[in-house]
Coordinates of C-alpha atoms in Angstrom, one line a residue:
M1060 CA 122.5 -61.1 129.0
I1061 CA 122.7 -62.2 132.6
D1062 CA 124.3 -58.8 133.6
T1063 CA 121.5 -57.0 131.8
N1064 CA 118.8 -59.0 133.6
N1065 CA 120.5 -58.4 136.9
N1066 CA 120.7 -54.7 136.3
I1067 CA 117.0 -54.7 135.4
S1068 CA 116.1 -56.6 138.5
S1069 CA 118.2 -54.2 140.6
N1070 CA 116.6 -51.2 139.1
R1071 CA 113.1 -52.6 139.8
A1072 CA 114.0 -53.3 143.4
L1073 CA 115.4 -49.8 143.8
R1074 CA 112.3 -48.2 142.3
W1075 CA 110.2 -50.4 144.6
L1076 CA 112.1 -49.3 147.6
Q1077 CA 112.0 -45.6 146.5
G1078 CA 108.2 -45.9 146.5
F1079 CA 108.2 -46.0 150.3
N1080 CA 108.2 -42.9 152.5
P1081 CA 111.4 -43.1 154.6
L1082 CA 109.5 -41.7 157.6
C1083 CA 106.9 -44.4 157.4
V1084 CA 109.7 -47.0 157.2
A1085 CA 111.4 -45.6 160.3
I1086 CA 108.1 -45.6 162.2
A1087 CA 107.3 -49.2 161.1
L1088 CA 110.8 -50.5 162.1
S1089 CA 110.5 -48.6 165.4
L1090 CA 107.1 -50.3 166.1
L1091 CA 108.4 -53.7 165.2
M1092 CA 111.4 -53.2 167.5
L1093 CA 109.2 -52.0 170.3
A1094 CA 106.9 -55.0 169.9
A1095 CA 109.8 -57.4 169.8
I1096 CA 111.4 -56.1 173.0
I1097 CA 108.1 -56.2 174.9
A1098 CA 107.4 -59.7 173.6
L1099 CA 110.9 -60.9 174.8
K1100 CA 111.1 -58.9 178.1
G1101 CA 107.5 -58.1 179.0
L1102 CA 106.6 -54.8 180.7
V1103 CA 109.6 -53.6 182.7
Y1104 CA 108.8 -51.9 186.0
N1105 CA 111.0 -49.0 186.8
A1106 CA 112.8 -48.9 190.1
D1107 CA 110.7 -45.7 190.9
T1108 CA 107.4 -47.3 190.0
P1109 CA 106.4 -48.2 193.6
S1110 CA 106.8 -44.6 194.7
Y1111 CA 104.6 -43.3 191.9
I1112 CA 101.9 -45.9 192.8
G1113 CA 102.2 -44.9 196.4
A1114 CA 101.8 -41.2 195.5
W1115 CA 98.6 -42.0 193.6
N1116 CA 97.3 -44.2 196.5
G1117 CA 98.0 -41.4 199.0
C1118 CA 96.2 -38.9 196.9
T1119 CA 93.1 -41.0 196.4
R1120 CA 92.9 -42.3 199.9
H1121 CA 93.8 -39.2 201.9
G1122 CA 93.1 -36.5 199.4
D1123 CA 96.7 -35.2 199.8
I1124 CA 99.5 -34.6 197.4
D1125 CA 102.7 -36.6 197.8
T1126 CA 105.7 -34.5 198.8
F1127 CA 108.2 -37.0 197.3
R1128 CA 106.8 -37.2 193.8
T1129 CA 105.3 -34.5 191.5
P1130 CA 101.7 -35.4 190.7
L1131 CA 101.8 -35.8 186.9
Y1132 CA 103.0 -39.3 186.5
P1133 CA 101.1 -40.7 189.5
A1134 CA 98.0 -39.3 187.7
V1135 CA 98.9 -41.3 184.6
I1136 CA 99.1 -44.5 186.7
G1137 CA 95.8 -43.6 188.3
L1138 CA 94.1 -43.2 185.0
G1139 CA 95.5 -46.5 183.9
R1140 CA 93.8 -48.1 187.0
L1141 CA 90.5 -46.5 186.3
I1142 CA 90.5 -47.5 182.6
F1143 CA 92.1 -50.9 182.6
G1144 CA 91.6 -52.0 186.3
Q1145 CA 94.1 -53.1 188.9
A1146 CA 95.4 -56.1 186.9
H1147 CA 96.2 -54.4 183.5
W1148 CA 96.7 -50.7 184.4
A1149 CA 100.3 -50.8 183.0
L1150 CA 98.8 -50.9 179.5
F1151 CA 97.7 -47.3 179.8
P1152 CA 101.2 -45.8 180.3
L1153 CA 102.5 -48.1 177.5
L1154 CA 99.8 -46.9 175.1
L1155 CA 100.0 -43.3 176.1
Q1156 CA 103.8 -43.1 175.9
T1157 CA 103.9 -44.8 172.5
V1158 CA 101.2 -42.6 171.0
V1159 CA 102.8 -39.4 172.4
F1160 CA 106.2 -40.5 171.1
Y1161 CA 105.1 -40.9 167.5
A1162 CA 102.9 -37.8 167.6
C1163 CA 106.0 -35.8 168.8
G1164 CA 108.5 -37.6 166.6
I1165 CA 106.8 -36.7 163.3
P1166 CA 107.2 -32.9 163.8
F1167 CA 110.6 -33.4 165.3
S1168 CA 111.7 -35.3 162.2
R1169 CA 110.8 -32.2 160.1
M1170 CA 113.1 -30.1 162.3
I1171 CA 115.9 -32.7 161.8
R1172 CA 115.5 -32.5 158.0
S1173 CA 115.6 -28.7 158.1
V1174 CA 118.6 -28.4 160.4
I1175 CA 120.7 -31.1 158.7
S1176 CA 121.5 -30.1 155.1
N1177 CA 122.7 -33.5 153.8
R1178 CA 119.6 -35.6 153.0
R1179 CA 121.2 -39.0 153.7
V1180 CA 122.6 -37.8 157.1
G1181 CA 119.2 -36.3 157.9
W1182 CA 117.3 -39.6 157.3
F1183 CA 120.1 -41.5 159.1
T1184 CA 119.5 -39.3 162.2
I1185 CA 115.7 -39.7 161.9
F1186 CA 116.1 -43.5 161.8
L1187 CA 118.4 -43.4 164.8
Y1188 CA 115.9 -41.3 166.7
F1189 CA 113.0 -43.6 166.0
L1190 CA 115.0 -46.8 166.7
F1191 CA 116.4 -45.4 170.0
Y1192 CA 113.0 -44.8 171.5
P1193 CA 111.9 -48.5 172.0
I1194 CA 115.0 -49.0 174.1
V1195 CA 114.2 -46.0 176.3
N1196 CA 110.5 -46.9 176.5
T1197 CA 111.0 -50.5 177.5
L1198 CA 113.8 -49.8 180.0
N1199 CA 111.9 -47.0 181.7
L1200 CA 108.3 -48.0 180.9
L1201 CA 106.7 -47.1 184.2
G1202 CA 108.9 -44.1 184.9
T1203 CA 109.0 -40.5 183.6
E1204 CA 112.0 -40.8 181.3
A1205 CA 110.2 -42.2 178.2
L1206 CA 107.4 -39.6 178.3
A1207 CA 109.9 -36.8 178.9
F1208 CA 112.0 -38.0 176.0
S1209 CA 109.1 -37.5 173.6
L1210 CA 107.8 -34.2 175.1
T1211 CA 111.3 -32.7 175.0
S1212 CA 111.6 -33.3 171.3
L1213 CA 108.2 -31.7 170.7
W1214 CA 109.1 -28.7 173.0
T1215 CA 112.3 -28.2 170.9
Y1216 CA 110.3 -28.3 167.6
C1217 CA 107.8 -25.7 168.9
V1218 CA 110.5 -23.3 170.1
W1219 CA 112.3 -23.8 166.7
R1220 CA 109.0 -22.9 164.9
F1221 CA 108.4 -20.0 167.3
L1222 CA 111.8 -18.5 166.5
Q1223 CA 110.8 -18.5 162.8
R1224 CA 107.5 -16.8 163.4
A1225 CA 106.0 -16.0 166.8
R1226 CA 102.5 -17.6 166.6
L1227 CA 100.1 -17.8 169.5
G1228 CA 99.5 -21.5 169.0
Y1229 CA 103.2 -22.3 169.4
G1230 CA 103.5 -20.0 172.4
V1231 CA 100.6 -21.7 174.2
A1232 CA 102.2 -25.1 173.4
I1233 CA 105.6 -24.0 174.7
A1234 CA 104.1 -22.7 178.0
L1235 CA 102.1 -25.9 178.5
L1236 CA 105.0 -28.2 177.6
T1237 CA 107.4 -26.4 179.8
L1238 CA 105.1 -26.7 182.8
T1239 CA 104.3 -30.3 182.0
E1240 CA 107.9 -31.3 181.7
I1241 CA 108.9 -29.6 185.0
M1242 CA 106.0 -31.3 186.8
L1243 CA 107.0 -34.6 185.2
R1244 CA 110.7 -34.3 186.0
P1245 CA 111.9 -31.3 188.1
S1246 CA 115.4 -31.5 186.6
L1247 CA 113.8 -30.3 183.3
L1248 CA 113.9 -26.8 184.7
I1249 CA 116.7 -26.6 182.2
L1250 CA 114.0 -25.9 179.6
A1251 CA 113.0 -22.7 181.4
M1252 CA 116.7 -21.8 181.7
A1253 CA 117.1 -22.4 177.9
I1254 CA 114.3 -19.9 177.2
V1255 CA 116.0 -17.3 179.3
G1256 CA 119.3 -18.0 177.5
L1257 CA 117.6 -17.6 174.1
A1258 CA 116.1 -14.3 175.3
V1259 CA 119.5 -13.0 176.4
A1260 CA 121.2 -14.0 173.2
G1261 CA 118.3 -13.2 170.8
V1262 CA 117.8 -9.6 172.1
F1263 CA 121.1 -8.7 170.4
M1264 CA 119.9 -10.1 167.1
K1265 CA 117.5 -7.9 165.2
K1266 CA 116.1 -10.8 163.3
Y1267 CA 115.0 -12.6 166.4
R1268 CA 114.5 -9.8 168.9
R1269 CA 110.7 -9.8 168.7
Q1270 CA 110.4 -13.6 168.9
V1271 CA 112.6 -14.1 171.9
L1272 CA 110.8 -11.3 173.9
W1273 CA 107.5 -13.0 173.2
L1274 CA 109.0 -16.4 174.0
L1275 CA 110.1 -15.0 177.4
L1276 CA 106.4 -14.3 178.1
T1277 CA 105.6 -18.0 177.9
L1278 CA 107.4 -18.4 181.2
I1279 CA 104.8 -16.3 183.1
P1280 CA 102.1 -18.9 183.4
T1281 CA 104.7 -21.6 184.1
G1282 CA 106.3 -19.4 186.8
V1283 CA 103.0 -18.7 188.5
V1284 CA 101.9 -22.4 188.7
Y1285 CA 105.4 -23.4 189.7
K1286 CA 105.5 -20.8 192.5
L1287 CA 102.1 -21.8 193.8
Y1288 CA 103.1 -25.4 194.0
V1289 CA 106.5 -24.7 195.6
D1290 CA 104.8 -22.5 198.2
E1291 CA 102.4 -25.4 199.0
M1292 CA 105.4 -27.8 199.3
E1293 CA 107.2 -25.4 201.6
S1294 CA 104.1 -25.2 203.9
R1295 CA 104.2 -29.0 204.2
T1296 CA 107.9 -29.7 204.4
G1297 CA 109.5 -26.4 205.5
V1298 CA 111.7 -26.5 202.4
S1299 CA 111.2 -24.4 199.2
T1300 CA 111.3 -27.2 196.7
I1301 CA 109.1 -28.8 194.0
S1302 CA 109.8 -32.3 195.3
T1303 CA 111.5 -33.7 198.4
V1304 CA 113.3 -36.2 196.2
S1305 CA 115.9 -33.4 195.7
I1306 CA 116.4 -33.4 199.5
V1307 CA 116.9 -37.1 199.5
N1308 CA 119.4 -37.0 196.6
N1309 CA 121.4 -34.2 198.3
Y1310 CA 121.5 -36.2 201.5
Y1311 CA 122.7 -39.2 199.6
M1312 CA 125.6 -37.2 198.2
A1313 CA 126.5 -36.1 201.8
R1314 CA 126.3 -39.7 203.0
E1315 CA 127.2 -41.7 199.9
F1316 CA 130.6 -42.8 201.2
N1317 CA 129.7 -43.1 204.9
D1318 CA 131.0 -39.5 205.5
I1319 CA 129.9 -38.1 208.9
Y1320 CA 130.7 -34.7 210.3
P1321 CA 130.0 -34.6 214.0
E1322 CA 130.6 -30.9 214.3
L1323 CA 127.6 -30.3 212.0
L1324 CA 125.4 -32.5 214.3
A1325 CA 126.6 -31.1 217.7
D1326 CA 123.0 -30.3 218.7
N1327 CA 121.5 -33.6 217.5
P1328 CA 123.4 -36.6 219.0
E1329 CA 120.5 -38.9 218.1
A1330 CA 121.0 -38.2 214.4
L1331 CA 124.7 -38.8 214.8
R1332 CA 123.9 -42.2 216.4
V1333 CA 121.6 -43.2 213.5
M1334 CA 124.2 -42.3 210.9
Q1335 CA 127.0 -44.2 212.7
S1336 CA 124.7 -47.3 213.0
H1337 CA 124.1 -47.3 209.2
R1338 CA 127.5 -47.9 207.8
K1339 CA 127.0 -49.1 204.2
E1340 CA 129.3 -51.7 202.7
G1341 CA 129.5 -53.4 199.3
D1342 CA 128.5 -52.3 195.8
R1343 CA 127.3 -48.7 195.8
L1344 CA 125.1 -49.4 192.7
S1345 CA 123.5 -52.5 194.2
E1346 CA 119.8 -52.4 195.3
Q1347 CA 120.7 -53.3 198.9
Y1348 CA 123.1 -50.4 199.2
I1349 CA 120.5 -47.9 197.9
L1350 CA 117.8 -49.4 200.1
M1351 CA 120.0 -48.9 203.2
Q1352 CA 120.2 -45.3 202.3
Y1353 CA 116.4 -45.0 202.0
T1354 CA 116.1 -46.8 205.4
E1355 CA 118.5 -44.3 207.1
F1356 CA 116.6 -41.3 205.6
D1357 CA 113.2 -42.8 206.6
I1358 CA 114.4 -43.5 210.2
L1359 CA 115.5 -39.9 210.6
V1360 CA 112.2 -38.4 209.3
D1361 CA 109.7 -41.0 210.7
S1362 CA 111.3 -40.9 214.1
C1363 CA 111.2 -37.1 214.1
I1364 CA 115.0 -37.0 214.8
M1365 CA 115.4 -34.7 211.8
N1366 CA 112.8 -33.1 209.6
Y1367 CA 113.1 -32.3 205.9
S1368 CA 114.4 -28.8 206.7
D1369 CA 117.0 -30.2 209.1
I1370 CA 118.3 -32.7 206.5
D1371 CA 118.3 -30.1 203.8
R1372 CA 120.4 -27.7 206.0
Y1373 CA 122.8 -30.6 206.9
A1374 CA 123.4 -31.4 203.3
A1375 CA 123.8 -27.7 202.4
R1376 CA 126.4 -27.3 205.2
V1377 CA 128.3 -30.3 204.0
K1378 CA 128.4 -28.9 200.5
H1379 CA 129.4 -25.4 201.7
E1380 CA 132.0 -26.4 204.3
H1381 CA 133.4 -29.5 202.6
P1382 CA 133.0 -28.7 198.8
D1383 CA 136.0 -30.9 198.0
V1384 CA 134.4 -34.0 199.5
W1385 CA 131.0 -33.1 198.1
Y1386 CA 132.1 -32.8 194.5
S1387 CA 134.6 -35.7 194.9
N1388 CA 131.6 -37.9 195.9
I1389 CA 129.7 -36.7 192.8
M1390 CA 132.6 -37.5 190.5
K1391 CA 133.0 -41.0 192.1
R1392 CA 129.3 -41.6 191.6
I1393 CA 129.5 -40.5 188.0
V1394 CA 132.5 -42.9 187.4
D1395 CA 130.5 -45.7 189.0
S1396 CA 127.5 -45.0 186.8
F1397 CA 129.8 -44.6 183.8
H1398 CA 131.0 -48.2 184.1
A1399 CA 127.7 -49.7 185.2
Q1400 CA 125.6 -48.3 182.4
G1401 CA 128.0 -48.8 179.5
P1402 CA 131.1 -46.7 178.9
V1403 CA 130.5 -46.5 175.2
K1404 CA 127.1 -44.8 175.6
N1405 CA 128.5 -42.3 178.1
I1406 CA 131.6 -41.6 176.1
C1407 CA 129.3 -40.9 173.1
N1408 CA 127.2 -38.5 175.1
D1409 CA 130.2 -36.6 176.5
L1410 CA 132.0 -36.6 173.1
V1411 CA 129.0 -35.3 171.2
V1412 CA 128.5 -32.4 173.6
M1413 CA 132.2 -31.5 173.7
L1414 CA 132.6 -31.6 169.9
Y1415 CA 129.4 -29.7 169.3
T1416 CA 130.6 -27.0 171.7
I1417 CA 133.9 -26.8 169.9
A1418 CA 132.2 -26.6 166.5
F1419 CA 129.7 -24.0 167.7
V1420 CA 132.4 -21.7 169.2
A1421 CA 134.7 -22.2 166.2
I1422 CA 132.0 -21.2 163.7
W1423 CA 131.1 -18.2 165.9
I1424 CA 134.6 -16.9 166.1
V1425 CA 136.0 -17.8 162.7
R1426 CA 133.0 -17.2 160.5
R1427 CA 131.4 -14.7 162.9
R1428 CA 128.1 -16.6 162.5
F1429 CA 125.9 -17.1 165.6
S1430 CA 123.1 -19.6 165.1
L1431 CA 120.3 -19.1 167.7
V1432 CA 118.8 -22.5 166.8
N1433 CA 122.2 -24.3 167.3
F1434 CA 122.6 -22.3 170.6
L1435 CA 119.2 -23.7 171.7
I1436 CA 120.4 -27.2 170.9
L1437 CA 123.7 -26.7 172.7
M1438 CA 121.9 -25.4 175.8
L1439 CA 119.7 -28.4 176.0
G1440 CA 122.4 -31.0 175.3
G1441 CA 125.0 -29.3 177.5
G1442 CA 122.4 -28.5 180.1
S1443 CA 121.6 -32.2 180.5
L1444 CA 125.3 -32.8 181.3
L1445 CA 125.4 -29.8 183.7
S1446 CA 122.3 -31.2 185.5
V1447 CA 124.5 -34.1 186.6
L1448 CA 126.3 -31.7 188.9
L1449 CA 123.3 -29.6 189.8
Y1450 CA 120.9 -32.5 190.6
A1451 CA 122.9 -35.1 192.4
Q1452 CA 121.2 -38.5 192.4
N1453 CA 122.1 -42.2 192.6
D1454 CA 121.6 -42.8 188.9
F1455 CA 123.2 -40.2 186.7
G1456 CA 122.5 -41.9 183.4
R1457 CA 118.8 -41.4 183.7
L1458 CA 119.3 -37.6 183.9
M1459 CA 120.5 -37.7 180.3
L1460 CA 117.6 -39.8 178.9
P1461 CA 114.9 -37.0 178.6
T1462 CA 117.3 -35.0 176.3
S1463 CA 118.6 -38.0 174.4
A1464 CA 116.6 -36.8 171.3
I1465 CA 118.6 -33.6 171.3
L1466 CA 121.9 -35.5 171.7
I1467 CA 120.9 -37.6 168.6
L1468 CA 120.2 -34.4 166.7
M1469 CA 123.6 -32.9 167.8
G1470 CA 125.3 -36.1 166.6
G1471 CA 123.6 -35.9 163.2
Q1472 CA 124.6 -32.2 162.8
L1473 CA 128.2 -33.1 163.6
I1474 CA 128.2 -35.8 160.9
D1475 CA 126.6 -33.3 158.5
Y1476 CA 129.3 -30.7 159.2
T1477 CA 132.0 -33.4 158.7
V1478 CA 130.5 -34.6 155.4
N1479 CA 130.2 -31.0 154.1
F1480 CA 133.7 -30.1 155.2
L1481 CA 135.2 -33.2 153.4
R1482 CA 133.3 -32.4 150.3
N1483 CA 134.5 -28.9 150.2
K1484 CA 138.2 -29.5 151.2
L1485 CA 139.3 -32.8 149.8
P1486 CA 138.8 -32.0 146.0
R1487 CA 140.9 -28.8 146.4
K1488 CA 143.8 -30.8 147.9
L1489 CA 143.6 -33.3 145.0

């Protein structure tokens, strides 16, 4: 009798739980987690926040764009100040990023359920996606990573839908999102590269030939705006770049470990003197170490000892004439970040991309089946790892955050492949 009552109670509880939409449950848990983290830690200011505020102040006071930061995120901060005032302006980025995330997450969850065949694995991936965001948002609240995380997932969804059927609405959305993401974080040029990669691969597939050619056209407005902005930056700095932060990062790699090459500074003894006087010691990941690098760069520029073009040429010559040192410095920096930001997370990122690449190539060769959607996912996930080498900077972990949604999807697909493989193979052996 007791067992029967227990079974009835269990069935009632199960039916009660089944009445909830899993997507609503995932969103509710995500919101609770976000609220709990903010309640415990408060609003966390990103290390780059002061430079975004400075970029907005420079624009409003002098009517001039900031050469160090692209204008999109400073405008977000500026709107926050106009709406909520000086004291509570941070509420606007918080609200904006939260609303954008859930608006982007709902369509992205549809893609997850379609790409992953196993229902349970699909919902597990969706829950992981929604529960990962509060961590990204609160750790990088007043920086570009959280917003880029959401927009990248929506961009991927739009491209996925466009490959199914080339509709004007999705094409316009892709063009706007590509431009927005590049102006938000220049390293997301990998999105434009992914479109080119899809076009090259899809043109050989009759099913997708028309869609990928139309998709390629979405890069035209993006390319025009990008070129106009880069030309304006070149007229101001003498360097063809979308942001001088790339020049700073390259200079850091040239000087990260106190390397100096006098033969490259033969015509500028004053620059050599400044570099020799700024020998950095201690923890390379510490704030003091990084600030000393900023100070050295600022002295060179503000004192007119070297301009942006000179610094860019110096870093380029170090990279060209001493590639062993250059890439050795990058690898050392990656190892430093690897340990500082949690080896488990970094191992998972690297392992997911490596296993996904192996699975993709194996299916392509063995089964002679090439999935354009999986190729898109691989380009985005693998491209974020490749950007570590292309866009040298002092915090490599943050380069991965905007594409973390894709890495979560890749992990879910790998679990799905494994479950299906075991289901198909194990019974035969038994």
